[in-house]
Coordinates of C-alpha atoms (C1' of nucleotides) in Angstrom, one line a residue:
Chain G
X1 CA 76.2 94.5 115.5
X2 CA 79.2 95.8 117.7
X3 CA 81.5 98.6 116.4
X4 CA 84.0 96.5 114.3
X5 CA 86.6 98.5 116.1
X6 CA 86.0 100.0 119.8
X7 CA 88.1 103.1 120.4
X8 CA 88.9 101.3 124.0
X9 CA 90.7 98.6 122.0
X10 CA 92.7 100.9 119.5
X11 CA 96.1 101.1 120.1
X12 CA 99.3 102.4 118.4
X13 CA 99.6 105.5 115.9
X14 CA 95.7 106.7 114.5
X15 CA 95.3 106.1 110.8
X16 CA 96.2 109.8 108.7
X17 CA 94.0 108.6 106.2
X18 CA 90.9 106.4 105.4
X19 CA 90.3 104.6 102.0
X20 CA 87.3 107.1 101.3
X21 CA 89.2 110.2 101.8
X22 CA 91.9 108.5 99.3
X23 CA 89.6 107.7 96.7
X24 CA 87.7 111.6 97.1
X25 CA 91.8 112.9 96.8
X26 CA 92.0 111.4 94.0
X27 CA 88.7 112.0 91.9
X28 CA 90.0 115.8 92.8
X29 CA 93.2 115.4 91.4
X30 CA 91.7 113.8 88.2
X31 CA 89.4 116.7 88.0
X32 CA 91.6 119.5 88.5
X33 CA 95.1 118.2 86.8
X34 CA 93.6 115.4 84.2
X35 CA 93.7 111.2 84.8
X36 CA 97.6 111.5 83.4
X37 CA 98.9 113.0 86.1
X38 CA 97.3 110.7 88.8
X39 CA 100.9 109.4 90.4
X40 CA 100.6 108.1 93.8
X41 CA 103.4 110.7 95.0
X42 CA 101.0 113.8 94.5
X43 CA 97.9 112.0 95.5
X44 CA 100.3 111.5 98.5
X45 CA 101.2 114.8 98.6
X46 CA 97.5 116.5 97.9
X47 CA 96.5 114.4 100.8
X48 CA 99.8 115.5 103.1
X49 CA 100.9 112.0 104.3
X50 CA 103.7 110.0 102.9
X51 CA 103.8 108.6 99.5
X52 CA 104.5 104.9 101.4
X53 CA 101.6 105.3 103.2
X54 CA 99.1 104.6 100.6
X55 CA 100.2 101.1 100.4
X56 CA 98.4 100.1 103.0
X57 CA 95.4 100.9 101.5
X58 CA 96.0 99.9 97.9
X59 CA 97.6 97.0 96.4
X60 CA 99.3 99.2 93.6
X61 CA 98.4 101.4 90.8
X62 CA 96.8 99.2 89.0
X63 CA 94.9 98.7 92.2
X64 CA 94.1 102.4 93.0
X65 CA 92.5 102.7 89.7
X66 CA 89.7 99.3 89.5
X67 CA 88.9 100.5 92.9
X68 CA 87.9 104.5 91.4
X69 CA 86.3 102.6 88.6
X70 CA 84.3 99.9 90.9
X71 CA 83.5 102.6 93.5
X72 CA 81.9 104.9 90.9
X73 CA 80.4 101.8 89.2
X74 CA 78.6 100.8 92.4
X75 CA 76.7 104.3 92.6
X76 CA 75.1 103.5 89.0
X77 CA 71.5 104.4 89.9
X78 CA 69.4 101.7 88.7
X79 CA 67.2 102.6 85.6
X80 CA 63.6 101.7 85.4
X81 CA 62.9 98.7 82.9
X82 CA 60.8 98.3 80.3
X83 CA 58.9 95.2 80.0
X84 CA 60.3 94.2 76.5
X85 CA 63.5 92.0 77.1
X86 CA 65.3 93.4 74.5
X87 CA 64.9 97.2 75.6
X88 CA 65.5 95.9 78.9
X89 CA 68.9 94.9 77.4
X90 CA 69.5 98.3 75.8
X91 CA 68.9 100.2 78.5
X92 CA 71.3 98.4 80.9
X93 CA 74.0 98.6 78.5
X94 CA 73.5 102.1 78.0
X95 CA 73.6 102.7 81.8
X96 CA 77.0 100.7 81.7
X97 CA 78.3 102.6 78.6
X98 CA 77.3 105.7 80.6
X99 CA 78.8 105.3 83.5
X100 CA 81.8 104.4 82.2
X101 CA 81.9 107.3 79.6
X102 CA 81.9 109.4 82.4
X103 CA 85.5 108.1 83.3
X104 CA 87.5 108.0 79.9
X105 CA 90.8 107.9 81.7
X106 CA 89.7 104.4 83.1
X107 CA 91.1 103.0 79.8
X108 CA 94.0 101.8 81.5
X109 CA 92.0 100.2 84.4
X110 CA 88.9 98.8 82.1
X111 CA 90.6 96.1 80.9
X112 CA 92.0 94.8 83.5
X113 CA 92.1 90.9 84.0
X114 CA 89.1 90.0 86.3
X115 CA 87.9 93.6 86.4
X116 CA 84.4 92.6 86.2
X117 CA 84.2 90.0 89.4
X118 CA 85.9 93.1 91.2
X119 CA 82.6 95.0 90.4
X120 CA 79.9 95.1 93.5
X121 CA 76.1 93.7 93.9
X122 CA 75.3 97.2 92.4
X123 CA 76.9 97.6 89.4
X124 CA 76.7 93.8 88.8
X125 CA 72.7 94.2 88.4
X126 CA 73.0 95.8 85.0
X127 CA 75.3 92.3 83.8
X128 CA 72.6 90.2 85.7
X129 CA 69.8 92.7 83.8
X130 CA 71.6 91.9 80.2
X131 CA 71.6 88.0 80.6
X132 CA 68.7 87.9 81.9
X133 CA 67.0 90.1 79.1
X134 CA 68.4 87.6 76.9
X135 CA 67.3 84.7 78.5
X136 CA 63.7 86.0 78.5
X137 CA 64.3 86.4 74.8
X138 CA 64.9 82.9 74.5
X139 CA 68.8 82.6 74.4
X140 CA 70.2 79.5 76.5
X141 CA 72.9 80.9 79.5
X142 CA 75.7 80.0 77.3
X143 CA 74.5 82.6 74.6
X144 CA 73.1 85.2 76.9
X145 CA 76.6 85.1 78.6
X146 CA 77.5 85.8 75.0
X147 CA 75.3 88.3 74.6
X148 CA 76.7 90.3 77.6
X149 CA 80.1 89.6 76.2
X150 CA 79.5 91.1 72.7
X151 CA 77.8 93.6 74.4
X152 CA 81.2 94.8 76.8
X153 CA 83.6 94.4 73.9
X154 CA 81.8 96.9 71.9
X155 CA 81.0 99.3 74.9
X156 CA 84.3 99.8 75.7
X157 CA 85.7 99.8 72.5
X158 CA 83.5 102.7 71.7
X159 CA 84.5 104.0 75.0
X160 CA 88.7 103.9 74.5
X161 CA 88.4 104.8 71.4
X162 CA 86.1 108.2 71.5
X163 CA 88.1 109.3 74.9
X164 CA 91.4 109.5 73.2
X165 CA 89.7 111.3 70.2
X166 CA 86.9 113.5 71.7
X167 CA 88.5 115.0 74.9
X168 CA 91.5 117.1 73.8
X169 CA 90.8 119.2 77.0
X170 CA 94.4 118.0 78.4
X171 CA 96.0 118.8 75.6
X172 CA 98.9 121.5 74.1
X173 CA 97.3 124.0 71.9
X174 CA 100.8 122.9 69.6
X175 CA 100.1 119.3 70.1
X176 CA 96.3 120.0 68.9
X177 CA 97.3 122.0 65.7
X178 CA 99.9 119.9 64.2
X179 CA 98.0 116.9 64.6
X180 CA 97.4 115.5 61.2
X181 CA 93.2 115.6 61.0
X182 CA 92.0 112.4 59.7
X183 CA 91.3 112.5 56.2
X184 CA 91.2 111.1 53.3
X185 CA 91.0 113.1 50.3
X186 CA 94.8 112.9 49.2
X187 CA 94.4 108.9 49.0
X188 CA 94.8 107.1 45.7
X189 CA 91.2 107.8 44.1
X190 CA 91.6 104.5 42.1
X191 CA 92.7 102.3 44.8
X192 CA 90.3 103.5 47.5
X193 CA 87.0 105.6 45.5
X194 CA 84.5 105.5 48.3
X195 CA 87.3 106.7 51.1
X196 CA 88.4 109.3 48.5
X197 CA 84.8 110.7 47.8
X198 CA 84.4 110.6 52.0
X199 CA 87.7 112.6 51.7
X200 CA 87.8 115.3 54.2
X201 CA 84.4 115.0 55.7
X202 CA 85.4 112.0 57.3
X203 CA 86.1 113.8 60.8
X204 CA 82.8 115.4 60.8
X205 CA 81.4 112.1 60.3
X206 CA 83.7 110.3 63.3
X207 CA 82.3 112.7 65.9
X208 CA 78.8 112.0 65.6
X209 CA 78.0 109.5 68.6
X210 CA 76.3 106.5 66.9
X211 CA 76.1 104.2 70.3
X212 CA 72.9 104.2 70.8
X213 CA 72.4 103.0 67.1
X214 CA 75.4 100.7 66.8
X215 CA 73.5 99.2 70.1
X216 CA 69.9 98.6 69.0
X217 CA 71.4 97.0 65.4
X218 CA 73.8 95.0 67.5
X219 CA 71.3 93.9 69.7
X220 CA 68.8 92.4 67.0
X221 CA 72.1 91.0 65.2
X222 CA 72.8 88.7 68.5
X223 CA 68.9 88.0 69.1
X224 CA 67.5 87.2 66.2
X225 CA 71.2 84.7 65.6
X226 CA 71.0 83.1 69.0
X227 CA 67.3 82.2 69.0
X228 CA 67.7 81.4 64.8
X229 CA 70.1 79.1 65.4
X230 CA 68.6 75.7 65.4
X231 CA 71.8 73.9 66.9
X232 CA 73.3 75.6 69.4
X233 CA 76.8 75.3 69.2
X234 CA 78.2 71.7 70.5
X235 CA 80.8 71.1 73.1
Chain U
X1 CA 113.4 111.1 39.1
X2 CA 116.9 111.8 40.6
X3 CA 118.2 109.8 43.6
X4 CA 117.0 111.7 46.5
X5 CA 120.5 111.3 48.6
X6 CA 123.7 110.7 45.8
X7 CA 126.4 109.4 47.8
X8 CA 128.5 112.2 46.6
X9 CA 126.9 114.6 47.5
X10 CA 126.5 113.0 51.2
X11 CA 128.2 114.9 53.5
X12 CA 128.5 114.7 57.3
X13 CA 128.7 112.1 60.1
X14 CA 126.7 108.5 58.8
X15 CA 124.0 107.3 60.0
X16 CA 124.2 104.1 62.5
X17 CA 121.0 103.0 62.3
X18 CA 117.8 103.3 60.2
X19 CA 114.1 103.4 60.3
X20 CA 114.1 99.6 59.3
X21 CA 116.5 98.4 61.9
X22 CA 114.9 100.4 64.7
X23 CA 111.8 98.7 63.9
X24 CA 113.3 95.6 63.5
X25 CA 115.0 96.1 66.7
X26 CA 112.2 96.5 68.8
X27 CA 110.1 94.3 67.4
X28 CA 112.7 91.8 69.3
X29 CA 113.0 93.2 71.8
X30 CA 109.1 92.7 72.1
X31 CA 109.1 89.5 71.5
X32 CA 112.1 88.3 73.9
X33 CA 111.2 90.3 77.2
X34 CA 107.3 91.3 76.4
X35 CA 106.0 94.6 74.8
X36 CA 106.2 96.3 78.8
X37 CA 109.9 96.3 78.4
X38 CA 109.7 98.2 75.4
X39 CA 111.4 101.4 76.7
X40 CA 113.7 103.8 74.2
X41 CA 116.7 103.1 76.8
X42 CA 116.6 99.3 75.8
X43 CA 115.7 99.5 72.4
X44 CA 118.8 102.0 72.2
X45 CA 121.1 99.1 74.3
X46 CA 119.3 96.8 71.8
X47 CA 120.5 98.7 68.8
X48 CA 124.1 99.6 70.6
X49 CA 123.4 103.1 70.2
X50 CA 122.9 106.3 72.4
X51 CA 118.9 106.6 73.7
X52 CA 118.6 110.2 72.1
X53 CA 119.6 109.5 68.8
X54 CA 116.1 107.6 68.1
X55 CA 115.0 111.2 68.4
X56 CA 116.3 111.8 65.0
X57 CA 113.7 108.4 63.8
X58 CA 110.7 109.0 66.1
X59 CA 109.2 111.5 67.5
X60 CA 108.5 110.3 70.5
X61 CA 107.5 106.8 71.9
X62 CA 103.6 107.0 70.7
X63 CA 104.9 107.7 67.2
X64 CA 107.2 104.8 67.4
X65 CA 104.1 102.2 68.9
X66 CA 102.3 103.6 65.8
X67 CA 105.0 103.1 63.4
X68 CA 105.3 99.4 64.5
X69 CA 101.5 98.9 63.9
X70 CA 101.0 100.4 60.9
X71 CA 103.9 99.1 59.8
X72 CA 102.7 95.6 60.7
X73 CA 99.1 96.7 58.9
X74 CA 100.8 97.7 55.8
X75 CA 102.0 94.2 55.5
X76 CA 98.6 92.7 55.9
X77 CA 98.1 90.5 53.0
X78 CA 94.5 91.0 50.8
X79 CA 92.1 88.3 51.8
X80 CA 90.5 86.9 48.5
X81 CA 86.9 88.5 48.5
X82 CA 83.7 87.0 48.0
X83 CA 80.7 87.8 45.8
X84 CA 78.4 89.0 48.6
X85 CA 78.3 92.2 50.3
X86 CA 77.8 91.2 53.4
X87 CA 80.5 88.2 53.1
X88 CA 83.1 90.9 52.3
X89 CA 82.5 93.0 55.0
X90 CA 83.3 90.4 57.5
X91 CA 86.3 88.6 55.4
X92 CA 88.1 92.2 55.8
X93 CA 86.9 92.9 59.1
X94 CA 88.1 89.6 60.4
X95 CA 91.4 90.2 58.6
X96 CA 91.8 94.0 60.3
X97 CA 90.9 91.7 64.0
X98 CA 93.8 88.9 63.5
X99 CA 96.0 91.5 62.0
X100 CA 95.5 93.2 65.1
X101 CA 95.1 90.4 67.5
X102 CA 98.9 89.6 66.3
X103 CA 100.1 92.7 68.5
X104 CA 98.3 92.3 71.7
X105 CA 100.4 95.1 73.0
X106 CA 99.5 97.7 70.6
X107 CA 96.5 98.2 72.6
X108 CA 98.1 102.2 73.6
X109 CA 98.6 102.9 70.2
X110 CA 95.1 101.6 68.7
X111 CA 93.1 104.7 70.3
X112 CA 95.4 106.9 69.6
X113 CA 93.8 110.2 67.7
X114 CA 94.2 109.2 64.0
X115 CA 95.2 106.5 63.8
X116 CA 93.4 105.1 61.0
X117 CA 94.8 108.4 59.1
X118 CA 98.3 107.2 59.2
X119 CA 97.6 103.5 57.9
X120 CA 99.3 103.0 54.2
X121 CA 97.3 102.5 51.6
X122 CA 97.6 98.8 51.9
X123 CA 95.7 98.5 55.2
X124 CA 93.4 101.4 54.5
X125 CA 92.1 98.7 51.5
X126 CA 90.3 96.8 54.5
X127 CA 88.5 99.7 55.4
X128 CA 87.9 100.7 51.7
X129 CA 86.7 97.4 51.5
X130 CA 84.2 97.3 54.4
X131 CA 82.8 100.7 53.2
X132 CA 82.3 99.5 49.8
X133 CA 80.7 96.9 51.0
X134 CA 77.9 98.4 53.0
X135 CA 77.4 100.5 50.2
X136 CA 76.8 98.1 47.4
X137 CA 74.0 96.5 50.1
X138 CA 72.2 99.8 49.9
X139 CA 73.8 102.0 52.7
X140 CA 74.5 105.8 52.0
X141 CA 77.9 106.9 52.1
X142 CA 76.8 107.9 55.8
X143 CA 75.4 105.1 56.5
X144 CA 78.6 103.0 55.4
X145 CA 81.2 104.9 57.4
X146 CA 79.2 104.0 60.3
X147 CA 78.8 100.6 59.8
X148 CA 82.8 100.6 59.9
X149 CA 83.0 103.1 63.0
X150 CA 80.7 100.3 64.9
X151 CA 83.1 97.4 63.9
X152 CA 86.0 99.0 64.5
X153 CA 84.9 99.8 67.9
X154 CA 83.3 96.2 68.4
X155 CA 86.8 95.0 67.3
X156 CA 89.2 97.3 69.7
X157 CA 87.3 96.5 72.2
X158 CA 87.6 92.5 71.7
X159 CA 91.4 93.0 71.2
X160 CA 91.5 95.2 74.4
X161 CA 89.9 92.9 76.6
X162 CA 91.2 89.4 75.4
X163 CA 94.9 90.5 75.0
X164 CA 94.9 91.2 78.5
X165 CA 92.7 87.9 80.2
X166 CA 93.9 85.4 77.6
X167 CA 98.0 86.3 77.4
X168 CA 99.4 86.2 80.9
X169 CA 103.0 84.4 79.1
X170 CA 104.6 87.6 80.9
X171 CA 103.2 88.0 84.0
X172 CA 104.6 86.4 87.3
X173 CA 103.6 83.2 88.4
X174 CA 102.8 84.4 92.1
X175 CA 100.6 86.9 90.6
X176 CA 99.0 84.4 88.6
X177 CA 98.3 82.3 91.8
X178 CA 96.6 85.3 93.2
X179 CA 94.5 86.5 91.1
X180 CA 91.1 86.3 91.5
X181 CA 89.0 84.3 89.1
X182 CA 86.2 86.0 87.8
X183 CA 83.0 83.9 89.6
X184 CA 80.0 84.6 90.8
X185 CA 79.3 81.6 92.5
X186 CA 79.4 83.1 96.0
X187 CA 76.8 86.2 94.9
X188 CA 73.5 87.1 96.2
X189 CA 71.4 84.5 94.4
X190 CA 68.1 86.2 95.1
X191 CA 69.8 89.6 93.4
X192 CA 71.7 88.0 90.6
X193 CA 70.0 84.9 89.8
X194 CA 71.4 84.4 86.4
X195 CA 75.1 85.3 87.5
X196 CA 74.5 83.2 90.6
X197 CA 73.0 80.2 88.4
X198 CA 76.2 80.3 86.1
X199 CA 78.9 80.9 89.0
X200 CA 82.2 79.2 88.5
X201 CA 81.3 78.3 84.8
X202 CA 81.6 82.3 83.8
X203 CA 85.8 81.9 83.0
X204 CA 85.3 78.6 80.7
X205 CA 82.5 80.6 78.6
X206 CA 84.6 83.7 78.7
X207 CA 87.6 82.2 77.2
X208 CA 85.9 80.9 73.9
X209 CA 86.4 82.9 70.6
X210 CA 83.2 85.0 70.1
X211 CA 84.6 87.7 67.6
X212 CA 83.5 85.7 64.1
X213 CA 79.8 85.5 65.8
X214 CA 79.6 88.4 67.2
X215 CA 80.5 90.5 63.9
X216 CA 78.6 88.2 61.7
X217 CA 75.3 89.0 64.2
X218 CA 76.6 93.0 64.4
X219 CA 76.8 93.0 60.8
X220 CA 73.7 91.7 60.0
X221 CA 72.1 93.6 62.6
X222 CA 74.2 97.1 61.3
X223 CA 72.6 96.3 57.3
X224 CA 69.5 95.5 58.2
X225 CA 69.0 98.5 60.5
X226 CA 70.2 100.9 58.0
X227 CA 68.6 99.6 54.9
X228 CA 65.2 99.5 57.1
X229 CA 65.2 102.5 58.0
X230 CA 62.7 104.5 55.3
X231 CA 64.0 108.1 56.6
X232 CA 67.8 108.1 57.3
X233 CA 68.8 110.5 59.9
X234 CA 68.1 114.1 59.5
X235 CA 70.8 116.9 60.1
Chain N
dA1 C1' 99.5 99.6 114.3
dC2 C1' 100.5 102.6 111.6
dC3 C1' 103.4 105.8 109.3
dT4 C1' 107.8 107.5 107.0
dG5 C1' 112.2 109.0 104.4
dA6 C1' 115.6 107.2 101.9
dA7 C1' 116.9 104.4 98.4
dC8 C1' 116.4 101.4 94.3
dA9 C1' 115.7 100.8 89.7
dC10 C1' 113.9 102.6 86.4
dC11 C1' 111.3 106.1 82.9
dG12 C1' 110.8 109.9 78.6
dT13 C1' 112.8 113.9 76.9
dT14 C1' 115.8 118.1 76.2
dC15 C1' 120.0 120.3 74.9
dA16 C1' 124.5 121.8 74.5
dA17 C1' 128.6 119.8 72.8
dG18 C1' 131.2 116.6 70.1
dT19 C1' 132.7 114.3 65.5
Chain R
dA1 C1' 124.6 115.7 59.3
dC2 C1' 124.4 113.1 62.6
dC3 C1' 125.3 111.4 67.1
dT4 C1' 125.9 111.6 72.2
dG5 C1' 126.3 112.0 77.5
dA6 C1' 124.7 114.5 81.1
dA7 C1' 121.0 116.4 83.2
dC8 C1' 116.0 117.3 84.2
dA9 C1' 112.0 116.0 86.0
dC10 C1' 109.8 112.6 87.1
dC11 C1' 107.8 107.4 88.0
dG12 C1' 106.3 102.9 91.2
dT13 C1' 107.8 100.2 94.8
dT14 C1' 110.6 98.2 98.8
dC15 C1' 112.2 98.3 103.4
dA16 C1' 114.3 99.3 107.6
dA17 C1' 113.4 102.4 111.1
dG18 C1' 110.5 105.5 113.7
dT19 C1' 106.4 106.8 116.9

DNA sequence: ACCTGAACACCGTTCAAGT
DNA sequence: ACCTGAACACCGTTCAAGT
């Protein structure tokens, strides 16, 4: 396989910048300044070219930021697998809602129309590993599709949701103290008893990570309905 | 209890606009030109009057995307309930979904840090109700505020994802044209057999309705997982 | 071939001044 | 009491022109 470009061929102005160093600028600038202030005019200027420039290497924002995502995506390592199909499952969508966690300003970018036939071979092996798991369980395609689908809507849910609440790192220290805590001991006690009795301890209990749970019980749930079900659903 | 404002007592320049007409306002201007072009400038134009005086109604354009949702919550109307537990749970979750689902937009304000603590008591009865529920099956008080955690995550999620695949009423039609299907038709089929085996089919089983199945299976799998377990989590 | 500054069409937000 | 224009500090994106 020949050098898809030959230096004797070049010719015109050398490229300032590559794709790579672009998407390496901007992981930094994420790091160091927070996701909110990823504008492509100082990822411009913390790479020293021309704000115009990056558009020749990204679409738009919106593309700049499925490309971080599908880039980082693509260096999941695969896990090992268990044998059972439905730990098989789990562990894949952990992977997924691992990686992912890892990037909670991808919010923006996660739901993005199409987003998940953007994603390469590599990160695409933990979709394949879920409907497959679910096949092996006995679900038809249409359902194991289903499965997965369940499966993403919850993951990222959890995802958006816990990034906004957990990571106050980018925060004022004003912002942080008037922000009214969740709570819900001043509610009508009549109306609402059980949230009343939670009352203030309802924070404590919103931090506690219950993925891995909410998984495994979802899991069964979709399982033990899909392969239940006598009739699968018609048309 | 004394009029809060008597008119004779009001002193000052009037007001030209209130809470109720700025919400009313933008919730037209939503509606006309698409929740994007939802900026305080145009809701001001909207209104005819000058962009910083909404600084005297909102604090600042999260707190008036929160105000419109909760607003909208607030007007949710109380689903009759049914006998069973388990039934209940999903008649309120799935009324807290199409409540939702009604404001695709709101998807920036929905993770927003407590934002279930500034629902009105009205809305708040859904999650009273899902609580209560999981509780009269048998759940702790623990174990019941989780059980609502994992469908309110399950649920964000679904609204996050569908509002932006399904709705493209405001998007261009070149755009449109060039988006990329999601399809896996042209993948590695000794890698992703499953994926590869479903190909072009994966947008038609996207696009059905999966929520009521999917909590139904979550649910059962959340009730049975907690009222299984012998020793409920320590610490 | 590739890069660029200038310009366009916007944003949210602050604040001193006006009525 | 309440409203306002002007100004600040930004955005993403386009495009004609430069090397």
């Amino acid at each position: 396989m020949p050098p898809p470009r030959p230096a004797r061929t070049r010719t015109g102005r050398p490229p300032v910048t590559s794709r790579a160093q672009i998407m390496e600028a901007a992981r930094r600038l994420i790091d160091r300044d927070g996701w909110e202030k990823l504008t492509l005019r100082r990822l411009a200027t913390e790479l020293g070219i021309g704000t115009t420039t990056l558009y020749h290497h990204v679409r738009d924002k919106e593309d700049l930021m499925v490309q971080l995502i599908t880039d980082h995506a693509d260096r999941m390592p695969h896990p090992e697998l268990p044998d059972n199909p439905r730990e098989r499952i789990i562990v894949a969508a952990i992977a997924i809602h691992d990686a992912l966690a890892a990037l909670p300003w991808a919010a923006e970018a996660l739901t993005v129309d199409g987003f998940l036939g953007r994603l390469g071979d590599t990160a695409l092996w933990h979709v394949e590993t879920i409907v497959a798991g679910a096949v092996a369980h006995g679900c038809t395609p249409e359902q194991a599709v289903d499965v997965f689908r369940n499966i993403w809507y919850y993951t990222v849910g959890e995802i958006l949701v816990r990034a906004r609440t957990a990571n106050h790192r980018h925060l004022d220290r004003e912002k942080l103290l008037n922000q009214q805590k969740l709570r819900f001991d001043n509610r009508d006690s009549t109306q609402l008893p059980h949230l009343a009795a939670i009352g203030n301890q309802w924070p404590t209990l919103a931090s506690r990570d219950i993925y891995p749970q909410g998984l495994r019980a979802f899991v069964d749930g979709l399982l033990s309905h899909a392969t239940t079900d006598t009739a699968p659903l018609s048309r």
